Coordinates of C-alpha atoms in Angstrom, one line a residue:
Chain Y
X1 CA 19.1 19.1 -58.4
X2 CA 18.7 16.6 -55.8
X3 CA 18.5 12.9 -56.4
X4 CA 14.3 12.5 -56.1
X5 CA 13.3 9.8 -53.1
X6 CA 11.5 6.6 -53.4
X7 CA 10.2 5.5 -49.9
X8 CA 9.9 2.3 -51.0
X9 CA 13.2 1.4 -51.2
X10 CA 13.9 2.1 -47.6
X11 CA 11.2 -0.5 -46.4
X12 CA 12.9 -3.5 -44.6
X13 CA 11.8 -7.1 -46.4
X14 CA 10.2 -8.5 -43.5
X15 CA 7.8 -6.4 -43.6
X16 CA 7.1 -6.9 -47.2
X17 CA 7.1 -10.8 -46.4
X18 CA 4.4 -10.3 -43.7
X19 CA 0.7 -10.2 -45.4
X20 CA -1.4 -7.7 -44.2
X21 CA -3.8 -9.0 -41.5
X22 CA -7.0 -10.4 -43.4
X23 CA -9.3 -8.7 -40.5
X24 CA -7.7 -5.5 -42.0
X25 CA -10.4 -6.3 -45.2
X26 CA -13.3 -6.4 -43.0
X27 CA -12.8 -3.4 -41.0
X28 CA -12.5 -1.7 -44.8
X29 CA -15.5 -3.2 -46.2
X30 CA -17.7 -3.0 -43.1
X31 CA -16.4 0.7 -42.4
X32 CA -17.8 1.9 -45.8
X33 CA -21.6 0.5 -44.8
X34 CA -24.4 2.1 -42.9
X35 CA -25.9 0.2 -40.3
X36 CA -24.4 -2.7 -40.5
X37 CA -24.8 -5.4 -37.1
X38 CA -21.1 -6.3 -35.9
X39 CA -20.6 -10.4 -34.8
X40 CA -16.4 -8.4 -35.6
X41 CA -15.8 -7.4 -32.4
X42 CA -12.8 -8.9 -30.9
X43 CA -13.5 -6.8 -27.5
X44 CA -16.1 -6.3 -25.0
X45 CA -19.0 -4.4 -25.4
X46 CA -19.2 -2.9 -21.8
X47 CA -17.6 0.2 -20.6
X48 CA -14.5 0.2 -18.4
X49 CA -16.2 -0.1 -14.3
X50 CA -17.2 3.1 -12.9
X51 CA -14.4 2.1 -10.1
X52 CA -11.6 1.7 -12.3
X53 CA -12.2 4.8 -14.6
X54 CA -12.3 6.3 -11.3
X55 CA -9.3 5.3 -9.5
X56 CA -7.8 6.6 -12.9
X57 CA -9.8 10.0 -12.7
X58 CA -8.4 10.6 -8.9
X59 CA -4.9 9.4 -10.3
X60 CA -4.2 12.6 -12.8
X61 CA -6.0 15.1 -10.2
X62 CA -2.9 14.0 -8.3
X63 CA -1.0 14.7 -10.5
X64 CA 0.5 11.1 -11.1
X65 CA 1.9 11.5 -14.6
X66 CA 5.4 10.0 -14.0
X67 CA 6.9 7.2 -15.5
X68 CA 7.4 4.0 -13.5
X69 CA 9.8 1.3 -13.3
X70 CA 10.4 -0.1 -16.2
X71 CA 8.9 -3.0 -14.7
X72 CA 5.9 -1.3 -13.9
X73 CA 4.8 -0.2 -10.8
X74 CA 6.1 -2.4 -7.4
X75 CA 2.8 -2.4 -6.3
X76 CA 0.9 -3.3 -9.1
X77 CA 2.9 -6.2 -9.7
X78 CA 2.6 -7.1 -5.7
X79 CA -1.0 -7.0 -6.8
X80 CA -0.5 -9.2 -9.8
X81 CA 1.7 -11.8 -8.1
X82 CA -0.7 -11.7 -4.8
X83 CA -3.8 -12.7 -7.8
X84 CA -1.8 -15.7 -8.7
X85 CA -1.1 -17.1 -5.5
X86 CA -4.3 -17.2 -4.6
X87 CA -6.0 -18.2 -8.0
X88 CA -3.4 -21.0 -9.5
X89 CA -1.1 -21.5 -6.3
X90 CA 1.2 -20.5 -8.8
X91 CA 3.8 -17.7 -6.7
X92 CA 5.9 -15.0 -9.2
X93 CA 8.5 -12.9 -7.7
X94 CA 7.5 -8.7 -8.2
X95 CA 11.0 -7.9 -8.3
X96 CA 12.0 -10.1 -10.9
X97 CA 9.5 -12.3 -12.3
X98 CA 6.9 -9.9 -13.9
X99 CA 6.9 -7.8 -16.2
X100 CA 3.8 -5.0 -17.2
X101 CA 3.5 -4.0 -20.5
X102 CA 1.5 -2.5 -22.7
X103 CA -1.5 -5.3 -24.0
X104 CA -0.6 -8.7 -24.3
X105 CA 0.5 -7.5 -28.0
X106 CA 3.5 -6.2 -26.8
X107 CA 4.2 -8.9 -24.1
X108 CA 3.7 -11.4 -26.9
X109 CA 6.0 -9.6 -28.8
X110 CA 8.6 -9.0 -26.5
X111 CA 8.3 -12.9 -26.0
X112 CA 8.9 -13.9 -28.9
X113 CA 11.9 -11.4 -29.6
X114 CA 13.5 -12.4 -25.9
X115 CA 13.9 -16.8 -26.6
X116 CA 14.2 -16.2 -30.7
X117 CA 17.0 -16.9 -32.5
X118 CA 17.2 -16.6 -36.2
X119 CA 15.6 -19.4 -37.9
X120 CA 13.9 -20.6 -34.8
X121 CA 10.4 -22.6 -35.1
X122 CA 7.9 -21.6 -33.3
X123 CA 4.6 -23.8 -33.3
X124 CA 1.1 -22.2 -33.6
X125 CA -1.8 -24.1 -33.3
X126 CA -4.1 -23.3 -35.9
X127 CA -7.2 -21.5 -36.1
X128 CA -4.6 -18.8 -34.4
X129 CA -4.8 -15.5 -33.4
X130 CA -3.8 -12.9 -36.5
X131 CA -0.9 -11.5 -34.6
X132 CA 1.2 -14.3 -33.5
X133 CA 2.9 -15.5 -37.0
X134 CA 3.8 -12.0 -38.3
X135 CA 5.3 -11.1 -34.6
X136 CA 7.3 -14.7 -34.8
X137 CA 8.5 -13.6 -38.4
X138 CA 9.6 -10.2 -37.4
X139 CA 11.5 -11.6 -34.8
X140 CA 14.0 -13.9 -37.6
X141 CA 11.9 -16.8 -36.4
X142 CA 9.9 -19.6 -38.4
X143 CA 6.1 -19.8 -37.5
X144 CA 5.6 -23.3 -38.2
X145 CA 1.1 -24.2 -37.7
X146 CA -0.3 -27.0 -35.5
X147 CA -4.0 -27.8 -36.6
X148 CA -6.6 -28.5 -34.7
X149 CA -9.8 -29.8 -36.0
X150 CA -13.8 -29.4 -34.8
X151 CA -13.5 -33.1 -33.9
X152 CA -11.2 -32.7 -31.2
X153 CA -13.2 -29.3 -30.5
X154 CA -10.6 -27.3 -31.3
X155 CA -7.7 -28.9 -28.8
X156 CA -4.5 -28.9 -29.5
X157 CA -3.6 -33.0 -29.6
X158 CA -0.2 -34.4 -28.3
X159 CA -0.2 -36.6 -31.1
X160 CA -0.4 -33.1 -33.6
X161 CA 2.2 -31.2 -31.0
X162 CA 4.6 -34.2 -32.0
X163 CA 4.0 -34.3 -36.0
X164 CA 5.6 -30.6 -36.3
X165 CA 8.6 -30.5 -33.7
X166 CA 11.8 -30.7 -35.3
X167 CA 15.2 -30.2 -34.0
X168 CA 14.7 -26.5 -34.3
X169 CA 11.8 -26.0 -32.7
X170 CA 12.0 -23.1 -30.0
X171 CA 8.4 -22.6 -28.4
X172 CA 5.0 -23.7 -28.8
X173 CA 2.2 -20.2 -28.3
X174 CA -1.4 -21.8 -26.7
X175 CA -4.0 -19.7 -26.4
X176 CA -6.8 -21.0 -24.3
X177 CA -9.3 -19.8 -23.9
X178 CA -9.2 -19.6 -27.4
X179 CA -9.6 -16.7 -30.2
X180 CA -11.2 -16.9 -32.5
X181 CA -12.5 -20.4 -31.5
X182 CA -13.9 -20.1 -28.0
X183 CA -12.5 -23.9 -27.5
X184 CA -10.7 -24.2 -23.7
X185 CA -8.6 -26.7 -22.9
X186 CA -9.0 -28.3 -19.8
X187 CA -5.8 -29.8 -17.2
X188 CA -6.1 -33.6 -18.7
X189 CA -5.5 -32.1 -22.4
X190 CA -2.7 -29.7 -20.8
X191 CA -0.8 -32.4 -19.0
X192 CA -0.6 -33.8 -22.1
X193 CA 0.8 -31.2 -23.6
X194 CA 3.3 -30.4 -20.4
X195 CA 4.3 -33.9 -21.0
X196 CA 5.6 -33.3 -24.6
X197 CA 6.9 -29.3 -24.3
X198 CA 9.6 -31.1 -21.0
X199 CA 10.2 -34.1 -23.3
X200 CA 11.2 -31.9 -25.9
X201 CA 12.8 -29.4 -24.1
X202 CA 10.4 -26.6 -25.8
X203 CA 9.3 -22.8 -24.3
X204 CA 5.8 -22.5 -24.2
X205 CA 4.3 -18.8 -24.7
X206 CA 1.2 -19.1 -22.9
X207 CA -1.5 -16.2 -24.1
X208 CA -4.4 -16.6 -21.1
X209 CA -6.1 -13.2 -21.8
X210 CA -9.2 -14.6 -22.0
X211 CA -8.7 -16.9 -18.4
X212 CA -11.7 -15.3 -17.1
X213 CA -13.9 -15.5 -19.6
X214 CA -14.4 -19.5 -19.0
X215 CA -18.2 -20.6 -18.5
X216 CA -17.9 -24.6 -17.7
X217 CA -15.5 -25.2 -15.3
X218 CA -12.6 -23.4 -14.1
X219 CA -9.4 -22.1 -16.2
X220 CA -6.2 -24.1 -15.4
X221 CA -3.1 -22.1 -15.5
X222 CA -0.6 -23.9 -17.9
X223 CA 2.2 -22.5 -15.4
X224 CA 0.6 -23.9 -13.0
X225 CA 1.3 -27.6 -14.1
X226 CA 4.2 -29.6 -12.2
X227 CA 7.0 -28.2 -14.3
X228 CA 6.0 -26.1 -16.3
X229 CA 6.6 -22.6 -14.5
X230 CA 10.1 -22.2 -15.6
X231 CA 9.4 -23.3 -19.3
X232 CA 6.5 -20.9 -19.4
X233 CA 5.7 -17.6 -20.8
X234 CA 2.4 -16.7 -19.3
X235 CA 0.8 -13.6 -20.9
X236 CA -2.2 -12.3 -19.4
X237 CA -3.9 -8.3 -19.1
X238 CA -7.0 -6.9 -18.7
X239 CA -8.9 -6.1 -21.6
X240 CA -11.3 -8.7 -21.9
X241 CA -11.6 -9.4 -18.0
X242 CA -12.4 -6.2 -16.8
X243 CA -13.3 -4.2 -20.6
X244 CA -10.0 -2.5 -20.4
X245 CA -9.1 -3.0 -23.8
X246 CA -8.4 1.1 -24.4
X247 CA -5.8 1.4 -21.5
X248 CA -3.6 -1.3 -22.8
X249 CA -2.1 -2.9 -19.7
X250 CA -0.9 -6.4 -19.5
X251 CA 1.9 -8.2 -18.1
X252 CA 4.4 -11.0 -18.6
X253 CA 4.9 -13.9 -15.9
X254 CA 8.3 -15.7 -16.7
X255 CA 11.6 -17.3 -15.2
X256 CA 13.5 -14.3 -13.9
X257 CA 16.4 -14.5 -16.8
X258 CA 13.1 -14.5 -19.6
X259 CA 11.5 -11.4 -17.7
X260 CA 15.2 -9.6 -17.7
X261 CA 15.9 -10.5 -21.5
X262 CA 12.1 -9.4 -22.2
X263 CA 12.9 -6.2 -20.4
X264 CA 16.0 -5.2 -22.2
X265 CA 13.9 -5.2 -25.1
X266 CA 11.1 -3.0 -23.6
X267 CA 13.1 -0.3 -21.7
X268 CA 14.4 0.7 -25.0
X269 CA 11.3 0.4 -27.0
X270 CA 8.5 1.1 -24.6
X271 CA 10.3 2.0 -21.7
X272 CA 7.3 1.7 -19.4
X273 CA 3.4 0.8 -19.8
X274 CA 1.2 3.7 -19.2
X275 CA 1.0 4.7 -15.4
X276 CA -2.7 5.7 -15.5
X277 CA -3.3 2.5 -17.0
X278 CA -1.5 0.8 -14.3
X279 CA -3.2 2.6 -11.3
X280 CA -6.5 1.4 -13.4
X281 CA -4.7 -2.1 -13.0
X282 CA -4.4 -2.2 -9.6
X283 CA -8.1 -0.8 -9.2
X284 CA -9.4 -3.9 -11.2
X285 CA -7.6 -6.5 -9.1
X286 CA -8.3 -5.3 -5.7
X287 CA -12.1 -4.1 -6.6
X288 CA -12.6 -5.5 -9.8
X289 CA -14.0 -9.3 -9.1
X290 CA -17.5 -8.3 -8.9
X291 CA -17.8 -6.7 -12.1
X292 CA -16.2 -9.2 -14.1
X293 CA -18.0 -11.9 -12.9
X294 CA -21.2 -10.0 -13.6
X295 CA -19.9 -8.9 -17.1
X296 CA -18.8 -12.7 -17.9
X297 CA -22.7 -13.8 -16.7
X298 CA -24.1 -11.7 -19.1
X299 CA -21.3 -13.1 -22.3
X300 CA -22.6 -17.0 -20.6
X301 CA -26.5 -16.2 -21.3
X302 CA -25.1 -15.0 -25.1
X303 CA -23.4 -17.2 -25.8
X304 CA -26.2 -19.8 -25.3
X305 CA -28.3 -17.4 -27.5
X306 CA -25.9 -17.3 -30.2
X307 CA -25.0 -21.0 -30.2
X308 CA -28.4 -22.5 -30.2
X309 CA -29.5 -19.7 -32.8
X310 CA -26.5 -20.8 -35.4
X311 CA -27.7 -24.3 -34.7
X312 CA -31.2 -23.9 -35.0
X313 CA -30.3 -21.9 -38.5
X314 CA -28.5 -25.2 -39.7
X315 CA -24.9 -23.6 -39.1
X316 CA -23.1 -26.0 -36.9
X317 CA -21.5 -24.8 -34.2
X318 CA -19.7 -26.4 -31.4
X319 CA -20.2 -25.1 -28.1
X320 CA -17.2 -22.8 -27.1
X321 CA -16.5 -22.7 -23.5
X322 CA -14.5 -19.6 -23.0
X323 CA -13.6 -16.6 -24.8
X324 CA -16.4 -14.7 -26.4
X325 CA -16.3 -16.0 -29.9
X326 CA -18.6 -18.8 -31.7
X327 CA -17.4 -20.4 -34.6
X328 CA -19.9 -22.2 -36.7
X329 CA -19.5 -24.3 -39.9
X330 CA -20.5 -22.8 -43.5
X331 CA -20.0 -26.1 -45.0
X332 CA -23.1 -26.8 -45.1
X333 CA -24.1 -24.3 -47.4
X334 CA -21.6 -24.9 -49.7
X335 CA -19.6 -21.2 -50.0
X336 CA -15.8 -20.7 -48.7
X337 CA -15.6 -18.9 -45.4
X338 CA -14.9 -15.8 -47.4
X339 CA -17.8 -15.9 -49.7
X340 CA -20.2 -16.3 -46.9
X341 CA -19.1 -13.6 -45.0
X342 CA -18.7 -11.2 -47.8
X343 CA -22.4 -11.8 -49.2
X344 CA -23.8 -11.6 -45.4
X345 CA -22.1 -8.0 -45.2
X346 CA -23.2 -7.0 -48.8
X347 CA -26.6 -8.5 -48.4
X348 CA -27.6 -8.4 -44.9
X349 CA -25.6 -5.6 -43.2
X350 CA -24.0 -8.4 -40.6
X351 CA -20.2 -8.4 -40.1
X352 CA -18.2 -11.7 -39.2
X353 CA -14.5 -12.6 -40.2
X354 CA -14.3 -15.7 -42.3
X355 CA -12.2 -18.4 -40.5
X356 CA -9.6 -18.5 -43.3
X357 CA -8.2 -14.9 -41.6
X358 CA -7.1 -17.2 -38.6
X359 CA -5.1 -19.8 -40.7
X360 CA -6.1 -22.4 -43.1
X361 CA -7.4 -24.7 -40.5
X362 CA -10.6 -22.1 -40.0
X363 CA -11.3 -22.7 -43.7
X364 CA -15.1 -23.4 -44.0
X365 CA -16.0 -21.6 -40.3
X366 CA -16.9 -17.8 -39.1
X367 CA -15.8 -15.8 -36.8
X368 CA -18.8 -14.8 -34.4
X369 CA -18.2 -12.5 -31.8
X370 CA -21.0 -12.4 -29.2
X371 CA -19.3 -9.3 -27.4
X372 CA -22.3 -7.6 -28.2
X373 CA -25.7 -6.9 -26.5
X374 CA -28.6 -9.4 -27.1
X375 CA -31.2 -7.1 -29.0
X376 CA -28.0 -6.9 -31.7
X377 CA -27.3 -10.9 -31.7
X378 CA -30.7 -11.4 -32.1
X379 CA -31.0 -9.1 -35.1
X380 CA -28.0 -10.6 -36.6
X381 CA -29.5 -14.3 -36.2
X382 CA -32.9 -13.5 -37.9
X383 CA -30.5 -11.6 -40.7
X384 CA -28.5 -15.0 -41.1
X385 CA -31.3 -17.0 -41.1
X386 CA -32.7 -14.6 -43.9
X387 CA -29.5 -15.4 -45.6
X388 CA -29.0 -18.9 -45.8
X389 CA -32.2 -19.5 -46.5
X390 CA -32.1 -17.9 -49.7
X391 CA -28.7 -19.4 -50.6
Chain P
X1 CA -29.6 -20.4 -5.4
X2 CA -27.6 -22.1 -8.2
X3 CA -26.4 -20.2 -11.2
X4 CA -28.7 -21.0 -13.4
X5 CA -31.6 -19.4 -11.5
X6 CA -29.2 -16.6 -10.8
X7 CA -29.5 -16.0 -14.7
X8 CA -32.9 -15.5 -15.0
X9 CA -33.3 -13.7 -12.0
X10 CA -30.9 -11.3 -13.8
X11 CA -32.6 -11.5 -17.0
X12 CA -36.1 -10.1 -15.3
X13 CA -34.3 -7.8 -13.1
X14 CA -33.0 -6.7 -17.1
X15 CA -36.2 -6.9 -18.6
X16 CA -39.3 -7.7 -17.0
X17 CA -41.3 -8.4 -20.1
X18 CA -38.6 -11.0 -21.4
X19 CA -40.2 -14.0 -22.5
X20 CA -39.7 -17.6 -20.9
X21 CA -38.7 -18.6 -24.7
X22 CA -36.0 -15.3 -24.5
X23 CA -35.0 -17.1 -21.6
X24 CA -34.8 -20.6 -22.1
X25 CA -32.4 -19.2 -25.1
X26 CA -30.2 -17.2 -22.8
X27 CA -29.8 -19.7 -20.2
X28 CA -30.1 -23.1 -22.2
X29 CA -32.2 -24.0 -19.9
X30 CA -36.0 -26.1 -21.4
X31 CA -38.3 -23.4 -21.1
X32 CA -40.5 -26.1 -19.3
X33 CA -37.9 -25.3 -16.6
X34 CA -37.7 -21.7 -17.0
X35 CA -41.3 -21.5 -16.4
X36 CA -41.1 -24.0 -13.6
X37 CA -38.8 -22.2 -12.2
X38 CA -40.0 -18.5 -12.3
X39 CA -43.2 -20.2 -10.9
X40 CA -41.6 -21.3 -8.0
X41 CA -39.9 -17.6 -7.3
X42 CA -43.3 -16.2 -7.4
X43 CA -44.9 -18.5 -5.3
X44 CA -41.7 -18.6 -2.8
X45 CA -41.5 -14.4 -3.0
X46 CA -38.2 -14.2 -4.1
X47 CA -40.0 -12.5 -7.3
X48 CA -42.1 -9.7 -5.4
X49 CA -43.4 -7.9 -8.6
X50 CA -42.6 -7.4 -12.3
X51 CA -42.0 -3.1 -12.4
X52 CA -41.2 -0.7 -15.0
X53 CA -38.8 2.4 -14.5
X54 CA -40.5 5.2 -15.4
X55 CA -39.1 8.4 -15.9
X56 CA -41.8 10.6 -14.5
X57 CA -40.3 14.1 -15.2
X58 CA -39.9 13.2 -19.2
X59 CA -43.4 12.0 -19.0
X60 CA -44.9 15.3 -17.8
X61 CA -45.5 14.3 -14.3
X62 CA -46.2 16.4 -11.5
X63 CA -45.9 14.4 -8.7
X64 CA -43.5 15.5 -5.8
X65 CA -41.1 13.1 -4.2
X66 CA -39.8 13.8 -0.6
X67 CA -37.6 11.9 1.8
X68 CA -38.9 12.0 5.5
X69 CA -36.4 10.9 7.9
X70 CA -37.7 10.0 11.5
X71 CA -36.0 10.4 15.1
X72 CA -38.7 7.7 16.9
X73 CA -39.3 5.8 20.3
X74 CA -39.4 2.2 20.6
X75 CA -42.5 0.5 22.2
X76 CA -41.4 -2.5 24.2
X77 CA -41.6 -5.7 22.9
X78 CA -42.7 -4.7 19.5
X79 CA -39.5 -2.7 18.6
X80 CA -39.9 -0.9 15.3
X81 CA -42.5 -3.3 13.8
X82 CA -45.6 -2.0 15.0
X83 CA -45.2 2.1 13.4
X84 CA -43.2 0.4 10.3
X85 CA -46.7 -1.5 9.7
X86 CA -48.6 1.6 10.4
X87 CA -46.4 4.1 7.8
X88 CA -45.9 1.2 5.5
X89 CA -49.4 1.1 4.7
X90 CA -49.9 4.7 3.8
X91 CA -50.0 4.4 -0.1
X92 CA -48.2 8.0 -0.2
X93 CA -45.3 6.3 1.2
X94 CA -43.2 4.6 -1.2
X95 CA -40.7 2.9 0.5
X96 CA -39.7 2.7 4.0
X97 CA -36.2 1.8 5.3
X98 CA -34.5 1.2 8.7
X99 CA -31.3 3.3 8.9
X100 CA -28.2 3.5 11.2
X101 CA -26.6 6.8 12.4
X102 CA -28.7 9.9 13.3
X103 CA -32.1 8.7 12.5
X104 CA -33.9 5.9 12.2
X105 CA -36.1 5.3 9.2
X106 CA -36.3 6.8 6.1
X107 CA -39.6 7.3 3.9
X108 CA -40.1 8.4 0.9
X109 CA -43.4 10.0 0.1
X110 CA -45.0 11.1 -3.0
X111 CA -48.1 13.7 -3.5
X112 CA -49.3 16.1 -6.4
X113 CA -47.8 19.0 -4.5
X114 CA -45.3 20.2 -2.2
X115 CA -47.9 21.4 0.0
X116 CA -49.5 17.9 -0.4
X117 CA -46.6 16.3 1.1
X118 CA -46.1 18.6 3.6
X119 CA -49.6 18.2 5.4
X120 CA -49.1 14.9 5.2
X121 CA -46.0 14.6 7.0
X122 CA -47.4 17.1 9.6
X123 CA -51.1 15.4 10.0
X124 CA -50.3 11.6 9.3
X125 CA -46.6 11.2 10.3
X126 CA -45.5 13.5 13.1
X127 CA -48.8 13.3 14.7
X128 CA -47.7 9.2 15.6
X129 CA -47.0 8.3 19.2
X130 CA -43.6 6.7 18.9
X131 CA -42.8 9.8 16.3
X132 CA -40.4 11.8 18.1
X133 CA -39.0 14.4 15.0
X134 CA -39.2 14.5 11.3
X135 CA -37.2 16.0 9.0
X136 CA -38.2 16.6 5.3
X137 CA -35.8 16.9 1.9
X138 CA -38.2 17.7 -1.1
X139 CA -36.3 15.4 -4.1
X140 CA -35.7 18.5 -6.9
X141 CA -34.4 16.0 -9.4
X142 CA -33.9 12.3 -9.9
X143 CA -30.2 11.0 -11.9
X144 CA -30.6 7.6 -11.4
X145 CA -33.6 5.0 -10.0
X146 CA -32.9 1.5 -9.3
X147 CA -29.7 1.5 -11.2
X148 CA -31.3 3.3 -14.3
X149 CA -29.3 6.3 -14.9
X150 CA -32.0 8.6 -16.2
X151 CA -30.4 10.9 -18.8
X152 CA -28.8 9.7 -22.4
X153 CA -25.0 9.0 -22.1
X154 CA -23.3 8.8 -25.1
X155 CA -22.1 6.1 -26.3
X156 CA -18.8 5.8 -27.5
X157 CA -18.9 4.1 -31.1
X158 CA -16.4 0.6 -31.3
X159 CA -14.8 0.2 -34.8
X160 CA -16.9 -2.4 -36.6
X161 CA -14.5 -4.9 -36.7
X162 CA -11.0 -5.3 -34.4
X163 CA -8.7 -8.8 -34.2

């Protein structure tokens, strides 16, 4: 008789340490009910463009199933480093400066796992996106929260930068355009933070996924900053610009010896990113402006829907400038973040994630995704108002 | 045109019977302003007409659509202007269009019948001076009509919540 096998045993701690993402609940609870409206949407509501879906039809009846690079493909990231140039003046190398991957998730992760060293800090400002502490804690390092507060809409302050760096602090992750706040930072407040990272001597991982999606003014490139291109990380893709979020295809813009310690890690993990998702890539850059710009129009007129509704309803909500998020203020009616969005699900059919999910610094707001068509928000917003009033 | 009044063109080019309040919401613009504003793009003609797609065939319709394209002669001086006018103001003639390559405009026509359609062509159309050769293509089904795609597509569902 053998010896009988417990799995358990065999699972590594880290991932025992790591809690199990709090959206995770939601998608649970709101896949067990009918009907219900989704504000839980962390991706666009359109469909891939016609052109890119396309390009990527006429790709496989060519038979282009190969690998690529490791890199990705030359011309994809000719593309890529042609988009910066002429966007933030800001020039990367194809051959050695970017890398395509597979989503920003795995960029971020390879990030992370390329500058960390065990028991490395690595600041997040806080309300954060769910994946970046568990990816700094499977990579050995210590994921150590910035806050940031409605009062300063959601910026990261110098002031709060400086109150957690220590002598082991590695990198700092932004992520402006924000999720899940929608709060952008503009080149004044990122000077300011350029000004502490050099006097520090700190990596910045710089998560711009949502650059496009910016509605008062235009997006300013952290890398772009005087200085700041070799101590930056820049992460962008094309999920939320173009709807892409199905193909997976991002790409990493670093200092040559970051993008060759990033891609020892993915050759042997991921070896390359998808090729049809790449010649969809290239599609979206050379074609794709058009599209987006209409597609980010049509998330401007929601967002002004959405805002003034959770205003009008007596749920305060700053006004996000980028992204596609709102975040509104339960305080007001006196239940946690995870109270109010449980009872709007169980009583009213309408799905938001509490702001607790994203760190303790979204205690007391929502999650409001208005990557969704009008007739929907405005359903959700009578269905809110419905609810507080009877709280 | 500034962006804002690109927003509400594209909210009546969305929905025509979208209120001023629906809007003022979408844009954050007063609705004073939206209505000021619509006011002016009727007055100025940059809103022609407020128009529903219809999809005839699903309603039962009969009507017969045909696209007429036309080999003409110029008169001098007047160029094209003078027979577009006349063919314009035909109400069986839906839309009329100036066209590079082989021919030179392009009609389309609607009647009750093919055989409708066809006598007018023949008696109205081909019998014009500066008409020098018609050809007719009888529409047998419509996909799509001013960027309505007129069949269901599924939709593909999106989990109800992602990060």
């Amino acid at each position: 008789m053998r010896k009988t096998c417990r799995p358990s045993r065999f699972v590594a701690d880290v991932t025992k340490k790591v809690p199990p993402s709090g959206i995770r609940r939601y998608f649970d609870l709101a896949s067990e009910i009918d009907d219900v409206i989704s504000l839980g949407v962390g991706e666009p509501d359109f469909v891939t463009p016609w052109h890119i879906r396309e390009a990527c039809i006429h790709s496989l009846e060519c038979g282009e199933t190969s690998y690529t690079s490791n890199y990705g493909l030359l011309e994809l990231r000719e593309e890529i480093s042609g988009f910066f140039t002429d966007k933030f003046t800001t020039t990367y190398d194809p051959k050695s400066e970017i890398l395509v991957t597979s989503g920003v998730s795995e960029a971020l992760d390879l990030a992370i796992r390329a500058i960390t060293n065990p028991g490395d800090e690595i600041i997040i400002p806080q309300p954060s996106y769910v994946a970046y502490t568990p990816s700094v804690m499977f990579a050995g390092g210590v994921p150590v929260p910035a806050d940031t507060c409605l009062e300063n809409e959601f910026k990261l302050h110098a002031e709060d930068l400086e109150d957690v760096i220590t002598e082991k602090t590695k990198a700092l992750i932004l992520n402006y355009p924000n999720n899940p706040t929608g709060a952008t930072m503009g080149r004044k407040d990122l000077e300011a933070i350029a000004d502490v990272v050099a006097e520090h001597d700190i990596m910045v991982i710089s998560d711009e996924v949502y650059d496009c999606l910016t509605y008062n003014g235009k997006h300013t490139c952290f890398a772009s900053l005087d200085g700041m291109k070799d101590r930056t990380i820049l992460l962008n893709g094309f999920s939320k610009a173009y709807a892409m979020t199905g193909f997976r295809m991002a790409y990493a813009l670093a200092p040559r010896e970051i993008i060759a310690s990033m891609m020892l890690i993915h050759q042997y993990s991921m070896l390359c990113a998808p090729i049809l998702a790449q010649i969809g890539a290239i599609e979206a850059l050379r074609n794709g402006t058009r599209e987006m710009e209409r597609m980010v129009r049509d998330y401007d007129r929601r967002r002004n829907l959405i805002v003034s509704g959770l205003n009008r309803i007596g749920l305060d909500c700053f006004v996000p400038t980028g992204a596609f998020y709102a975040f509104p203020s339960v305080e007001s009616t006196g239940l946690t973040s995870e109270e109010f969005a449980e009872r709007l699900l169980f009583e009213q059919k309408v799905v938001t994630i509490p702001g607790n999910v994203f760190g303790k610094a979204g205690d007391g707001f929502l999650r409001c995704s208005y990557a969704t068509s009008r007739e929907e928000i405005e359903k959700a917003l009578a269905r809110l108002e419905e609810f507080v009033e009877g709280l | 045109m500034d962006e804002k009044t690109r927003h509400i063109l594209e909210c009546l080019e969305e929905d025509a019977r979208m209120t001023h309040d629906q809007i003022a919401a979408l844009t954050g613009l007063p609705v004073q302003e939206v209505d000021k504003r619509i006011r002016e793009m009727e007055g100025n003609g940059i809103i022609r007409k407020y128009k529903t797609v219809i999809d005839w065939d699903l309603a039962g319709d009969e009507n017969v659509y045909a696209i007429i394209e036309l080999k003409v002669s110029l008169e001098r001086r007047l160029g094209y202007q003078a027979l577009v006018e006349r063919l314009y103001k035909f109400p069986e003639v839906r839309s009329v269009r100036l066209l590079s390559g082989q021919y030179d405009l392009s009609l389309t026509v609607s009647g009750q019948s093919m055989k409708e359609v066809a006598f007018f062509v023949a008696e109205k159309i081909s019998t014009l001076d500066q008409v020098q050769h018609t050809t007719t293509h009888f529409v047998l089904k419509t996909y799509k009509e001013d960027g309505i795609i007129l069949y269901e597509e599924d939709r593909v569902a999106r989990l109800p919540v992602t990060p």
